Amino acid sequence: MKELVHTPSNLNKAEFWAATFIYITAVFYLNIDAPGSNEHLFDEAGITFHYYSDYFFPQLIKYTCVYLAFLLLNFKVVPKLLTKEELFKNISILTATFLFIWLVFGVLDTYAKNYLFNRFETEDETYDYIFTESAVATFRLLLIMGFYTFIKYTALYLLTNTEAIQSRYRIITKDAVSAFVLWMVSMFLLMIIDAEGELIIGWGVVAPFGILLYCFCFYYLIPLSLGNQKPLRAFLLRVFLVLLVSIVPVAFVGILITHDPEYGMGLSTFNSSFHFLITVPLVWALYKRQMKGKAEIHTLKKELGHSTASFDFLRSQINPHFLFNALNTIYGTAIQENAERTSEGIEKLGNMMRFMLQENMQERISLVREIEYLENYISFQRLRTDPNPIVEIKSQIEQPVAAVQISPMLLIPFVENAFKHGISLREPSHIYITLEVKDKTLYFDVHNSKHEKQGTDPERDKSGIGLINVRQRLQLLYPNKHELIIRETGREFFIHLTIQLT
């Protein structure tokens, strides 16, 4: 449907072949539509009936004329009229086309309705009657063409602007827009085939009411009922009351159109019964299916977010397995040479790499392991900053009492950011880190000084791989279960994070 709507050439092809199919079908049925030939009217008038000259060829020419006129107007004239291109020329073509149809219909009906010459006193009266009837038929074709054009371009507008309409009017769903378009097409077809008036009126009332009921249920009734212990029963009760109240206004509309109280009440009763037995269960099933689909999409997004974050972290390492083995070799050498600070740094770096290679791949890990990685990272950075008296690093990290889990690598980006932008070995700098868990809620704060990078620093214009990534991961992994507050001044940077853990 989307490809058909957004690609004009595809839509034109569909219209062309649909019109061609209808034309060929109509011509085919001319051979078997003997009752439609009005042969008995010729017999009553005492005129010899000739099937081909009095029925087949006049109808064939009529069908061909209407078919060609539709192709001309639909694909050439109407699009230019709507864009106000060459208005006078195209209005003239439109007028000439229907005048030609009227003339052709009038001439052909002098053969197809030859029996009428015995019903009027003069030939002039017969011709007046025939050409008047042809004018009515031509005007009916004009109305049908106008109705078709209205339906076509209204449907195109609705289908191409569904998202914009839904964003502005939340109660209108995409399914409702599609259903409304199908309803307009069905009304057009009912009018084309000369369906009974009661059928057209009934469908013209029942279908739009069903679309409105669908939107109202999706937007209001079902979400309102989901909070009950038995949501389906609550939903059925509410929708039953809505349908009960609607009986009177629907009956009034039916009576207003048909001036028949019995038909109006019958239509209203059928409308409420039909929607309660058919539409309401269908709406409930579609809503549950949509909820299931959204849950699956959320799960996939969460998994994708975790995989992407893991890849971002691992991508920053150059062959981590090789580096890990190399660190073991360097660590052994540092021990042999009594380089305590060097061996300590290598050991902590190795522990962090082991964490990233193993536990970072899991969906959830123990908070204790996440804290261990965090402390290794802080200790590793202290090896660089502790000898400098103008740099102050304070961390107050409490071990959790209860066994709680967390998604890996959520906390370290904030600490990485603090050390990257908050430490200067030439200016006073500070980093304060606190972490505690109360009632399975994590409270994490990082407060650091802020220093601009030097112009020659390759990291000057880079924000690091942490904050954007972790913000997205928090939204996916802990929706409505976290709070992230970031404040920044000219010289300091603050983050406050709370997470409801499991």
mmCIF file of N, CA, C and O in Angstrom, residues 96 201 285 300 338 409 477 486:
data_model
loop_
_atom_site.group_PDB
_atom_site.id
_atom_site.type_symbol
_atom_site.label_atom_id
_atom_site.label_comp_id
_atom_site.label_asym_id
_atom_site.label_seq_id
_atom_site.Cartn_x
_atom_site.Cartn_y
_atom_site.Cartn_z
ATOM 1 N N ALA A 96 -15.973 19.652 -23.109
ATOM 2 C CA ALA A 96 -16.158 19.028 -24.421
ATOM 3 C C ALA A 96 -16.323 17.519 -24.299
ATOM 4 O O ALA A 96 -17.113 16.910 -25.044
ATOM 5 N N ILE A 201 -27.371 3.559 2.846
ATOM 6 C CA ILE A 201 -27.539 4.335 4.083
ATOM 7 C C ILE A 201 -27.023 3.550 5.287
ATOM 8 O O ILE A 201 -26.319 4.092 6.148
ATOM 9 N N ALA A 285 -8.479 -7.759 20.410
ATOM 10 C CA ALA A 285 -7.431 -8.638 19.889
ATOM 11 C C ALA A 285 -6.316 -7.836 19.224
ATOM 12 O O ALA A 285 -5.127 -8.118 19.420
ATOM 13 N N LEU A 300 14.077 -6.079 21.716
ATOM 14 C CA LEU A 300 15.099 -6.047 20.679
ATOM 15 C C LEU A 300 15.951 -4.785 20.779
ATOM 16 O O LEU A 300 17.169 -4.828 20.616
ATOM 17 N N ASN A 338 61.389 -5.212 40.933
ATOM 18 C CA ASN A 338 60.925 -4.505 42.143
ATOM 19 C C ASN A 338 60.295 -3.139 41.835
ATOM 20 O O ASN A 338 60.425 -2.195 42.616
ATOM 21 N N MET A 409 28.977 -1.873 32.886
ATOM 22 C CA MET A 409 29.576 -0.689 32.274
ATOM 23 C C MET A 409 28.638 0.513 32.224
ATOM 24 O O MET A 409 28.734 1.347 31.339
ATOM 25 N N LEU A 477 17.342 0.176 29.131
ATOM 26 C CA LEU A 477 17.435 -0.884 30.145
ATOM 27 C C LEU A 477 16.626 -0.588 31.396
ATOM 28 O O LEU A 477 16.141 -1.507 32.059
ATOM 29 N N ILE A 486 22.320 15.949 35.174
ATOM 30 C CA ILE A 486 23.648 16.445 34.817
ATOM 31 C C ILE A 486 23.629 17.964 34.891
ATOM 32 O O ILE A 486 22.784 18.609 34.259
#
